[in-house]
XYZ file of C-alpha atoms in Angstrom:
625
model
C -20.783 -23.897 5.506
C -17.198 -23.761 7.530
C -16.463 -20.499 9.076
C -13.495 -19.738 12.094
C -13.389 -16.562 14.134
C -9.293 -16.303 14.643
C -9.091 -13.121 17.107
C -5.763 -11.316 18.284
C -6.595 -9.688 21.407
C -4.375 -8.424 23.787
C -4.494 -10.677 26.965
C -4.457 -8.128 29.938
C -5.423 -4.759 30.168
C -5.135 -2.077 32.379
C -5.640 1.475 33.124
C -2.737 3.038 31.553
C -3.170 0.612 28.626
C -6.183 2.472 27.785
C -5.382 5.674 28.335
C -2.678 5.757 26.048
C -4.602 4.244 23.133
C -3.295 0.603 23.185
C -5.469 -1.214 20.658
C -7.348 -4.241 22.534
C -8.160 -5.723 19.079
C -4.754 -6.700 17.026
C -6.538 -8.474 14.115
C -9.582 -10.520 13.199
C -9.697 -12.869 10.635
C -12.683 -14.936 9.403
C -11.707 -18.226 7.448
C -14.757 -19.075 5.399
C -13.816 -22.772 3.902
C -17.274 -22.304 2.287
C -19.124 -20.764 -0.639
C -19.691 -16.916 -0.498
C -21.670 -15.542 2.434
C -23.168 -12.030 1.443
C -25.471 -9.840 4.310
C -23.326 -11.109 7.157
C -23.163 -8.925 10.777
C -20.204 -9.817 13.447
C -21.395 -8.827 16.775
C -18.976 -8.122 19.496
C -19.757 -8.518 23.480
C -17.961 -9.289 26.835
C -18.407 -10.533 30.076
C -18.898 -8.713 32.217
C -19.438 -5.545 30.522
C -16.225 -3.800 29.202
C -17.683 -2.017 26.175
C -20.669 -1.201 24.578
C -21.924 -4.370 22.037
C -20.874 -3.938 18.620
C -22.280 -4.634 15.704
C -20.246 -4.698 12.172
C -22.317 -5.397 9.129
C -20.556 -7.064 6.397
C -21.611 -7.289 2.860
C -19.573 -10.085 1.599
C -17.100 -12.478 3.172
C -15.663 -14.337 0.135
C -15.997 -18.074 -0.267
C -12.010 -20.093 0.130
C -10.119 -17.709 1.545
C -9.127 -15.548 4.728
C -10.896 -12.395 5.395
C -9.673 -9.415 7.558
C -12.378 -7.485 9.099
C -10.798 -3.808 9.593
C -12.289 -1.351 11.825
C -12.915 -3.945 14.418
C -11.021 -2.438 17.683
C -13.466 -2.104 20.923
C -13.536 1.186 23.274
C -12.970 0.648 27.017
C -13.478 3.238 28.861
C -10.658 3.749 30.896
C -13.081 5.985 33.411
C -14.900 2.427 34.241
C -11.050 0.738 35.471
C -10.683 3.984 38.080
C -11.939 2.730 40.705
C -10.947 -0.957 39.936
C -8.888 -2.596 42.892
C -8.656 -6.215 42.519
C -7.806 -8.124 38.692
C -11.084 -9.763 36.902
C -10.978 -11.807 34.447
C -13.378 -10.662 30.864
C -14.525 -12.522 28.387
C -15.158 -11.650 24.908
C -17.118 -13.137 22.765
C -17.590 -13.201 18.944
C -20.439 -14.076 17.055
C -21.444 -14.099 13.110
C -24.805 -13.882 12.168
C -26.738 -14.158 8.795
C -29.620 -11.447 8.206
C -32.480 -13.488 8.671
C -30.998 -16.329 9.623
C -31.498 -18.121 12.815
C -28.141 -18.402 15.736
C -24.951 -17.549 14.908
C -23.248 -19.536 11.988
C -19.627 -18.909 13.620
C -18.627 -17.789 17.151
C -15.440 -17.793 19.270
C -14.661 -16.477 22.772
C -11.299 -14.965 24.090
C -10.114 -14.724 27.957
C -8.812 -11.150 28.775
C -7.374 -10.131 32.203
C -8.504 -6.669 33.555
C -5.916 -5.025 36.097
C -6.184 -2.831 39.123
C -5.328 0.786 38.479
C -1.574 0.640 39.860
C -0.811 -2.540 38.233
C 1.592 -2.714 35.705
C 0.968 -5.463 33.096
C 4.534 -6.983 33.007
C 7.490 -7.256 30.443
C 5.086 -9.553 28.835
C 2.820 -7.098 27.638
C 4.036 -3.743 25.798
C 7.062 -2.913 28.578
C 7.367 0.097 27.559
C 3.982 1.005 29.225
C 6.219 0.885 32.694
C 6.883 4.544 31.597
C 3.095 5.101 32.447
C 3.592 4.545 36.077
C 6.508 7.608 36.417
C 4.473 10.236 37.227
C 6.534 13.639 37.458
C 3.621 15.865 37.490
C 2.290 14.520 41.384
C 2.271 17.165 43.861
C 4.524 15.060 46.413
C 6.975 15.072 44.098
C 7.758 19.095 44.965
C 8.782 18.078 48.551
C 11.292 16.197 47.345
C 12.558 18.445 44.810
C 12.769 21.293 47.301
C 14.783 19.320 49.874
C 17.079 18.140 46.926
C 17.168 21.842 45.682
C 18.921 23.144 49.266
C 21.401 20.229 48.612
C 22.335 21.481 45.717
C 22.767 24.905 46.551
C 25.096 23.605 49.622
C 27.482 21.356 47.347
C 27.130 23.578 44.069
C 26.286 26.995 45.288
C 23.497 27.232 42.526
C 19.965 25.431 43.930
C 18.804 25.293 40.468
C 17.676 22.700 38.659
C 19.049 23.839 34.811
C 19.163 19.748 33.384
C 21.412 20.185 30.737
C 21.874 23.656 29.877
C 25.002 23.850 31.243
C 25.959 21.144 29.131
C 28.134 19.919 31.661
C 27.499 15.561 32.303
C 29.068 17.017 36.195
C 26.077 19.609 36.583
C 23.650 16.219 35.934
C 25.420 14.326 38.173
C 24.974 16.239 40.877
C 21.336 17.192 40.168
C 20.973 13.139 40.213
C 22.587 12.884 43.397
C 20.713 15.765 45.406
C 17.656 14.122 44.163
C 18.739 10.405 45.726
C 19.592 12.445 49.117
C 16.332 13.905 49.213
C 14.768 10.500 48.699
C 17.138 9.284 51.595
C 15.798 11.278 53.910
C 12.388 10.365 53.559
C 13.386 7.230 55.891
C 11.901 4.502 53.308
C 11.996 0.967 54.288
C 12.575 -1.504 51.603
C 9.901 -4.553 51.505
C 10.364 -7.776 48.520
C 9.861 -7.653 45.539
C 7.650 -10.205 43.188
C 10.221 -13.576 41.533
C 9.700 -12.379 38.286
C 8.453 -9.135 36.243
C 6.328 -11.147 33.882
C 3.152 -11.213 34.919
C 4.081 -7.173 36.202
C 2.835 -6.402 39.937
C 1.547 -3.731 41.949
C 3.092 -0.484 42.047
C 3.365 1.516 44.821
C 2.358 4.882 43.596
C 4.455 8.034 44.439
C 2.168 9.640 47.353
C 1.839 5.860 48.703
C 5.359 5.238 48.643
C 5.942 8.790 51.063
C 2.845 7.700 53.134
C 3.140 4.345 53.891
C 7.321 4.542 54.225
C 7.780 1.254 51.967
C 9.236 0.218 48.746
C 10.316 -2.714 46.540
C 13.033 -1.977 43.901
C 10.188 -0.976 41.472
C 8.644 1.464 43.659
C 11.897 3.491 44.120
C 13.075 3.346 40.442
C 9.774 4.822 39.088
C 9.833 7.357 42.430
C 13.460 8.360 41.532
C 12.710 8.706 37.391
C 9.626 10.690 38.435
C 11.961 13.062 39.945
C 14.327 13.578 37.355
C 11.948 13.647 34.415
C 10.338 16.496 36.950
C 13.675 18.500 36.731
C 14.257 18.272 33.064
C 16.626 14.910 32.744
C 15.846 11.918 30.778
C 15.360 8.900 33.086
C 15.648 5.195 32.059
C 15.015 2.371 33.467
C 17.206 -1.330 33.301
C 14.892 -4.150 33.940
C 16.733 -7.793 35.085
C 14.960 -10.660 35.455
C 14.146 -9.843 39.118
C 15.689 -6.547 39.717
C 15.417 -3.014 38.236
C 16.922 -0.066 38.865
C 17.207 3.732 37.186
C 19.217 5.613 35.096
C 19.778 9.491 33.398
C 21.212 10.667 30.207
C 24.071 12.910 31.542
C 23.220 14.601 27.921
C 19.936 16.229 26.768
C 19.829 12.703 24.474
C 17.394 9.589 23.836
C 17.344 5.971 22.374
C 16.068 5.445 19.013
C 13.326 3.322 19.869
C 10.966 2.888 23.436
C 12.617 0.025 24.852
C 15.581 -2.332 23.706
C 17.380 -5.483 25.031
C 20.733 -4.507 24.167
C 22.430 -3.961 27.189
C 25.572 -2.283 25.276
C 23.068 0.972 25.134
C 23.866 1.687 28.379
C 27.359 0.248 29.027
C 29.101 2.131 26.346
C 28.149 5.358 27.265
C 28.833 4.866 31.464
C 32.223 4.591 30.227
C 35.044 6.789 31.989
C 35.012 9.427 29.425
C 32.150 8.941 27.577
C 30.029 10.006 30.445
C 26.921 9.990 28.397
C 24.710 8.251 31.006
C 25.026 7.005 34.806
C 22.986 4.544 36.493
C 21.783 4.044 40.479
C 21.222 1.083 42.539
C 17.398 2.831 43.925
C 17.275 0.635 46.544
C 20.504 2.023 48.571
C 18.386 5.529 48.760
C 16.169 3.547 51.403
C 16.959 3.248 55.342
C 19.300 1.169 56.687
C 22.025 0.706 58.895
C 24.899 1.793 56.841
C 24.737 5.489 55.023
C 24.956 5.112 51.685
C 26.927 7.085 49.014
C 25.215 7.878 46.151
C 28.879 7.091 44.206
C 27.943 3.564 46.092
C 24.914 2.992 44.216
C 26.507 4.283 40.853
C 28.844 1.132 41.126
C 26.551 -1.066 42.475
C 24.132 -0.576 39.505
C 27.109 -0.787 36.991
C 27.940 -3.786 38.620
C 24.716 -6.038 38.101
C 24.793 -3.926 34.818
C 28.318 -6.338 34.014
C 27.116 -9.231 35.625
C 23.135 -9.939 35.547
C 21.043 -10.398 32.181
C 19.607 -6.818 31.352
C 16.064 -7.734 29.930
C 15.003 -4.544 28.716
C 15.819 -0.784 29.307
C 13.273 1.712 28.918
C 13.836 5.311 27.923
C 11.288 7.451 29.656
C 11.811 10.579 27.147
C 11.204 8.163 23.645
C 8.296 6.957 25.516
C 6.785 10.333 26.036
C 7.343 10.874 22.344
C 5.409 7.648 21.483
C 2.490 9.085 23.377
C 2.646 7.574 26.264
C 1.564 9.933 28.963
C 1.846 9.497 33.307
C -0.826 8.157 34.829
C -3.322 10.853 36.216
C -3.439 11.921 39.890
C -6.326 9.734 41.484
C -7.774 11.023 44.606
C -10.205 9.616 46.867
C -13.708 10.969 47.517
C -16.893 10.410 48.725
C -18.366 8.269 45.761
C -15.161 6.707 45.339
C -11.931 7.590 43.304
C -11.772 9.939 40.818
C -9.187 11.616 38.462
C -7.983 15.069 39.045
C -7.962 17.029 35.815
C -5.440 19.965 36.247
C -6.081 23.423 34.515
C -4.958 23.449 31.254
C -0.996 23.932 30.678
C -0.070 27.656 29.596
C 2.548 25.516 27.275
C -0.396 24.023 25.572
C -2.053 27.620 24.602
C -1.376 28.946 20.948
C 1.261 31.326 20.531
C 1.249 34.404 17.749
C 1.032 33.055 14.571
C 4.347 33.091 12.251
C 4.380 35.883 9.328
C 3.346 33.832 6.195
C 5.704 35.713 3.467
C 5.244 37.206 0.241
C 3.910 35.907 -2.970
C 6.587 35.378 -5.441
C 4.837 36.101 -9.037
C 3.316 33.226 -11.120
C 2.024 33.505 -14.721
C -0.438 31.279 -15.788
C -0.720 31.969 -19.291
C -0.447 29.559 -22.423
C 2.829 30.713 -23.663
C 2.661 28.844 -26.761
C -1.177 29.344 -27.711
C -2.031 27.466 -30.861
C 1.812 27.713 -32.150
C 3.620 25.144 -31.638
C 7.415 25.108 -33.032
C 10.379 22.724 -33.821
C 12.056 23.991 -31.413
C 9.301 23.160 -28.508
C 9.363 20.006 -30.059
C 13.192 19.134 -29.638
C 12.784 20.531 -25.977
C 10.397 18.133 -25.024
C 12.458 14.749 -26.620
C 15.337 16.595 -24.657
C 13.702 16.758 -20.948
C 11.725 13.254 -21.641
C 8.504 14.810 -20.319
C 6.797 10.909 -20.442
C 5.376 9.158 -17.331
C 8.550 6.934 -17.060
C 10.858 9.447 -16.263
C 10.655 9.783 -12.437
C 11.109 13.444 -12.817
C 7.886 13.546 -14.039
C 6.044 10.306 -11.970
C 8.142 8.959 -9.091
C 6.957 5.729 -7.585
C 8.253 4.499 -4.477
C 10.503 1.097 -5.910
C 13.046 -0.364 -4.009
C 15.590 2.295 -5.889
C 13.896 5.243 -3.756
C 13.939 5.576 0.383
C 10.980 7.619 1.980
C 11.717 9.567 4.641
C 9.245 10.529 7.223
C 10.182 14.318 8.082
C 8.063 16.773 10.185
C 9.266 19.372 8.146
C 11.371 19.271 4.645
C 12.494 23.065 5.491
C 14.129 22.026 8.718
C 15.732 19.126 7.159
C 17.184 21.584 4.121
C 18.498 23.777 6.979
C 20.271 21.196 8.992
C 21.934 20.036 5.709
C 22.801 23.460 4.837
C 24.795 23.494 8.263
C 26.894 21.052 7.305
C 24.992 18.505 9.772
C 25.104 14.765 9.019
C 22.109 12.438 9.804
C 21.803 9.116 10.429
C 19.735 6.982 8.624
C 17.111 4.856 10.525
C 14.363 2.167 9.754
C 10.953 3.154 10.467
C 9.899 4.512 14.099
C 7.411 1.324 15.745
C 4.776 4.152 15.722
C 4.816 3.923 12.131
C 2.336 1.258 11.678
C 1.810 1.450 7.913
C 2.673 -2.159 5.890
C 5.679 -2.217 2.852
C 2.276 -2.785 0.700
C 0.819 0.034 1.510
C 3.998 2.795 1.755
C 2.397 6.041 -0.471
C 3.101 9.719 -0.963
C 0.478 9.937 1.584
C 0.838 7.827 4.310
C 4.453 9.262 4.249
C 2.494 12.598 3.959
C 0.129 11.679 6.614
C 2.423 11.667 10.246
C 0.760 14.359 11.854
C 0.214 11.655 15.053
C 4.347 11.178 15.315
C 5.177 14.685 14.549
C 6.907 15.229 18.044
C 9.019 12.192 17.902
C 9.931 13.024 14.166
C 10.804 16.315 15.221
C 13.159 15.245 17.798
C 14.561 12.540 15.662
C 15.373 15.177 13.413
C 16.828 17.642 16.248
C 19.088 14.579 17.230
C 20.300 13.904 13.454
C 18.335 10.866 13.033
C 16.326 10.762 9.530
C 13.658 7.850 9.709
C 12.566 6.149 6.980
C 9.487 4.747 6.178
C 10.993 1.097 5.808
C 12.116 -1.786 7.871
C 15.451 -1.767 8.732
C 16.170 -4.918 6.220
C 14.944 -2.700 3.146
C 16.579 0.216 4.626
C 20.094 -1.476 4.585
C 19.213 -2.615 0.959
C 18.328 0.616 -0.588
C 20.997 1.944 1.056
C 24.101 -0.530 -0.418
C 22.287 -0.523 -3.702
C 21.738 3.596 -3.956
C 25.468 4.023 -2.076
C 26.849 1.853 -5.252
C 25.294 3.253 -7.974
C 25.697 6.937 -6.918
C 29.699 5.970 -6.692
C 29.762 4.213 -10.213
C 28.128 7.626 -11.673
C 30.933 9.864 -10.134
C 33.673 7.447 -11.220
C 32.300 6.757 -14.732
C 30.760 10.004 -15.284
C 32.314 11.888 -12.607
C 28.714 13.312 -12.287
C 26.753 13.170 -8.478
C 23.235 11.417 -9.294
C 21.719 11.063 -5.675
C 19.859 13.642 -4.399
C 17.358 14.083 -1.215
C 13.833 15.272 -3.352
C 11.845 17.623 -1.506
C 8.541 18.164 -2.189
C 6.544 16.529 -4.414
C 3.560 17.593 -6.900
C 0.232 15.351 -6.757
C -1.130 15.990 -10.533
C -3.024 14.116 -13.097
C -2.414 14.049 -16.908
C -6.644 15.631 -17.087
C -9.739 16.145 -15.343
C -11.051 12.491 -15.702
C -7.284 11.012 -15.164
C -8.007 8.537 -12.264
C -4.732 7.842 -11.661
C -2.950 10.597 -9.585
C 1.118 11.455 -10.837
C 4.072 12.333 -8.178
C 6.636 14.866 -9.421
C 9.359 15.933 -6.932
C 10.104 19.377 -6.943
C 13.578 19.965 -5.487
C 16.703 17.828 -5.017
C 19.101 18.372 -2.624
C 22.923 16.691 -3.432
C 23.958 14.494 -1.120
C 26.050 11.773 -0.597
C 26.029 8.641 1.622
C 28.988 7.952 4.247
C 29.458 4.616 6.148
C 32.420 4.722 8.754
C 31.832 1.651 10.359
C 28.899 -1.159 10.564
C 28.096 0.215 14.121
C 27.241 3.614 12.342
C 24.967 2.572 10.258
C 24.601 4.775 7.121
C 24.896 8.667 7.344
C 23.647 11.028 4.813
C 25.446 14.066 4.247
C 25.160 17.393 1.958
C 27.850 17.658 -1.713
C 29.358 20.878 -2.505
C 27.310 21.167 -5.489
C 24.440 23.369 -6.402
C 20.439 22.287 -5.621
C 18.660 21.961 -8.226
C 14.621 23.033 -9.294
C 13.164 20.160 -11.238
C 12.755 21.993 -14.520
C 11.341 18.898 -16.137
C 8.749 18.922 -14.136
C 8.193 23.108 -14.320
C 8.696 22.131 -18.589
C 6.096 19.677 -17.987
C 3.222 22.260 -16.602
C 4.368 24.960 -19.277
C 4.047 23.082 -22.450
C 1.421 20.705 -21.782
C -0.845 22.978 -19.116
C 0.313 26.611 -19.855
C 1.369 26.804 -16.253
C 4.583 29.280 -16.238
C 6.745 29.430 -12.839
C 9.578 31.745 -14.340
C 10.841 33.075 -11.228
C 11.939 29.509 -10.500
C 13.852 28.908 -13.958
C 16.813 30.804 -12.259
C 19.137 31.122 -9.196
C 16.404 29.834 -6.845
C 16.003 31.820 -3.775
C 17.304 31.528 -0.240
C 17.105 31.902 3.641
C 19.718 32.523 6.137
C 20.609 28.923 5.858
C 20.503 27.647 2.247
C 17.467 27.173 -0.089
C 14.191 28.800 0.533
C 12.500 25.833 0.520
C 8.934 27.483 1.909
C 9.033 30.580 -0.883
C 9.565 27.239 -3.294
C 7.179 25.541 -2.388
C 4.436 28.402 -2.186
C 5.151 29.661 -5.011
C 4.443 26.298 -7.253
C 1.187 26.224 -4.716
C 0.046 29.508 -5.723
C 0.546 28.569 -9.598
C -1.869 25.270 -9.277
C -4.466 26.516 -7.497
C -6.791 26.281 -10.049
C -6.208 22.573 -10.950
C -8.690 20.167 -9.154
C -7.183 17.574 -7.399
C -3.766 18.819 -7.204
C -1.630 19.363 -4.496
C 1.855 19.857 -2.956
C 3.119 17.150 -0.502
C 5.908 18.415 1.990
C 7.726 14.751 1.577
C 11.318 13.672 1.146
C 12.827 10.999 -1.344
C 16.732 9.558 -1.188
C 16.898 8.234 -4.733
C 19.020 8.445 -8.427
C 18.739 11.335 -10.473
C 19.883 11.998 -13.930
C 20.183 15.617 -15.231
C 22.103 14.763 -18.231
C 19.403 15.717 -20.634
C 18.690 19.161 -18.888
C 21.747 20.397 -19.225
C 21.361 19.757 -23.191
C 18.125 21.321 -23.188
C 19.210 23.926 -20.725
C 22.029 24.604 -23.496
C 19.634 24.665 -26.882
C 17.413 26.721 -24.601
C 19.773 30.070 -23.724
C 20.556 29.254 -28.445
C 17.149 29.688 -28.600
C 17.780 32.905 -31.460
C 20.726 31.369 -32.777
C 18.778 28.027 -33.568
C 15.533 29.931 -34.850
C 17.855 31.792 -37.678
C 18.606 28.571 -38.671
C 14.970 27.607 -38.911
């Protein structure tokens, strides 16, 4: 018998790490060279104690192959690393045993370095975890912000700090600047900073910083960001390879992902003109002999911007959408330290629930009974109502792009408006494999729905594929929606929203997708740089009547209010009174439901407007009978 233990742990760990949910635990994979190995139990310990000892029965590890064990992650509690001053190093250890056997028949052991609680794990290890360590929510902070509040009331004549309602990049500016004078006078020395971010370092907290007078290039770039984020602007921070400093969208904006490399991200929108985002030298706010401008330290960052090797540049605000919260306040008392839980945010309390609308009438009645007609059957060879017709059963090929949306009405709305999105590969958050995309882990983002949401406030549609399939289904649907309209001169690509889970019976085991409404759109592409934007066709939205066909003649389900001009809001369809309505007319079908999903893909209504047409003949055909 040949077994290996290959674990994929992460190789340092800290506080912030675990407060934010990092898994410790990437993958393990047994490789059993060996014959099948039935009543196994994988027991999981460390040195000294991190965790409590698991213990993971496993029925069966098959016999030739590789094995995943799922379910395998361990829980640190990140209450135990509190107090922790000094790095440790942990190991963990593996071991497979056989019920009734005696030892372990496989065991392997993995080094794992524990941090202090103010150290930050290093560009090596998730940098986007730096975030953690800007904490706007520490009481010292408000000294600062009330010093840099008179300041701007003397240059501005307003002391308020409005961000970006003003919508004015000049307004930011200056809120950036009274915040670096405020710093300046808190008389900070600067002290050296570490060769290299790699292995991270020690951060100097913010009340440590204001006590103790001292900062390295670190300390004041996550002091300053703290700041801003505490006003309302969106900090980031540019790493170099042994230098960082700080920067602020100069619009209510954010990257598209946590952290990039591309330095362009920045120095495309400090342009003269642009004025998207500015970025500060941090250092120049502490003491020294010469006063320094904050216009200084603008061109001084821009300069090592032009001439250094930018690492990696964080955006504080994507973080915060990716979960990643600010390290709690830690104070010091008797039995050692301790975090501060604050009272509960009034911003986190419920607000009055929303009206939920009116019923729009469904009949469920058989309308055929035992009769059933020529005529019915003509209508159903017309509409196709078999499984292959993906107005009846979608599946999600490589000819169909799912979108992750927080909310298919908002998405109708912004189309509606005349907005155009941009079409992105899936968020990092997204952890779901290309094997295992589904109506419902597309269904399923509940954990993302912030970020979504302000993807889809900043006209960025995420799909639920890499950005190599994304740029595939894209070209191919692009191409084949243009051949329709110059062959056909016919639009065939549509945004589906909504779909219907139902199965062909009771004992079906195999569960159908039906989308419910399609949305015309078509896809622009200015430039490479662009990427692909989607935007709404002057044509008409249109109800899947296959699909409503489809529960009339074969389940007596009758939606008629939907057969017509479908209904609307003050911005285009009424994609909730839709979507209730079908919801209301299933309810008595086990196993059904309504997912509030979205589909790019091709869509042929060639055959409904034949049936649509033999339909409104209906008399005219029966006399002929």
């Amino acid at each position: 018998m040949s077994i290996k233990i290959n674990a994929d742990l992460m190789k340092t760990v800290n506080y912030s790490l675990i407060l934010n949910g990092q898994k410790i635990i990437r993958s393990l994979v047994l490789e059993n060279d060996g014959e099948d190995i039935s009543g196994a139990v994988l027991k999981i310990t460390s040195s000294p104690e991190l965790f409590a000892p698991r213990s993971i029965p496993l029925d069966m590890i098959p016999g030739a192959k590789s094995f995943e064990v799922t379910g395998a992650d361990i829980l640190i509690d990140a209450e135990n690393l509190v107090n922790l001053t000094e790095k440790f190093s942990a190991v963990i250890r593996f071991e497979l045993t056989k019920e009734g056997g005696d030892g372990a028949i496989a065991s392997a052991e993995e080094q794992m370095a524990v941090l202090p609680f103010d150290q930050w794990a290093g560009t090596s290890c998730a940098v986007e975890y730096l975030s953690a360590f800007i904490t706007p929510n520490h009481p010292a902070i408000k000294t600062i912000i009330d010093r840099a509040s008179a300041y701007l009331a003397e240059w501005t004549g307003n002391s308020a700090f409005d961000a970006y309602q003003t919508e004015d990049p000049d307004r930011c500016v200056k809120q950036a600047a009274a915040i670096f004078a405020a710093i300046q006078e808190q008389n900070i020395v600067y002290v050296t900073v570490p060769p290299t971010f790699d292995e991270g370092q020690r951060v100097r907290l913010v009340d440590m910083v204001l006590d103790q007078k001292q900062g390295n290039c670190l300390d004041m770039s996550l002091l300053y960001a703290a700041c801003l984020e505490a006003v309302g602007l969106n900090p980031i921070l540019v790493l170099l390879e042994d230098h960082v400093f700080t920067g602020l969208w100069l619009e209510d904006l954010k990257l598209s992902e946590p952290v990039t490399d591309d330095a362009s991200v920045v120095s495309k929108r400090i342009l003269p003109g642009v004025n998207e985002m500015a970025i500060v030298e941090c250092t120049m706010m502490c003491s020294g002999e010469a006063r320094n401008e904050f216009d200084t330290a603008k061109g001084a960052a821009e300069t090592q911007l032009s001439t250094k090797k930018v690492t990696q540049i964080v955006d504080v605000k994507r973080c915060r959408l990716s979960n990643i919260s600010p390290l709690p306040l830690r104070i010091m008392t008797d039995s050692g330290y301790k975090i501060q839980r604050d009272d509960v945010d009034a911003n986190k309390i419920t607000s009055a629930p929303s009206d939920i609308g009116q019923k729009l009438s469904v009949s469920t009645d058989n309308i055929y009974g035992a009769e059933y007609t020529r005529k019915v059957g003509w209508e159903r060879k017309l509409l196709d109502l078999g499984l292959r017709n993906s107005l009846i059963n979608l599946r999600l090929t490589k000819s169909f792009v799912p979108f992750l949306v927080p909310s298919i009405e908002e998405l109708e709305n912004f189309l509606a408006d005349g907005q155009d999105f941009t079409v992105y590969p899936k968020p990092a958050e997204f952890k779901v494999a290309a094997e295992d995309i589904s109506f419902e882990t597309i269904n399923s983002v509940s954990d993302i729905k912030e970020l979504l949401e302000s993807e889809l406030h900043n006209k960025r549609l995420r799909s639920a594929v890499t950005e190599a399939e994304l740029n595939q289904k894209l070209k191919d649907l692009y191409r084949s929606a243009k051949v329709s309209i110059e062959e056909n001169g016919a639009n065939t690509l549509y945004i589906a929203l909504g779909f219907l889970k139902w199965y062909e019976s009771d004992a079906s085991q195999r569960a159908r997708y039906a989308p419910l409404i399609l949305i015309p759109v078509e896809i622009v592409r200015k430039s490479i740089s662009e990427g692909y934007k989607i935007r709404l066709r002057d044509d008409d939205a249109q109800m899947n009547i296959t699909i409503l066909e489809k529960l009339k003649q074969d389940f007596g389900i009758v939606i008629e209010d939907l057969y017509g001009d479908l209904p609307v809001d003050d911005h285009g369809i009424n994609i909730g009174g839709i979507i209730k309505t079908i919801s209301d007319s299933i309810m008595g079908q086990k196993r059904w439901e309504i997912y509030r999903v979205g589909c790019l893909g091709i869509f042929s209504f060639s055959q409904f407007v034949m049936w649509n047409d033999m339909r409104n003949r209906s008399e005219e055909l029966e006399k002929n009978d």
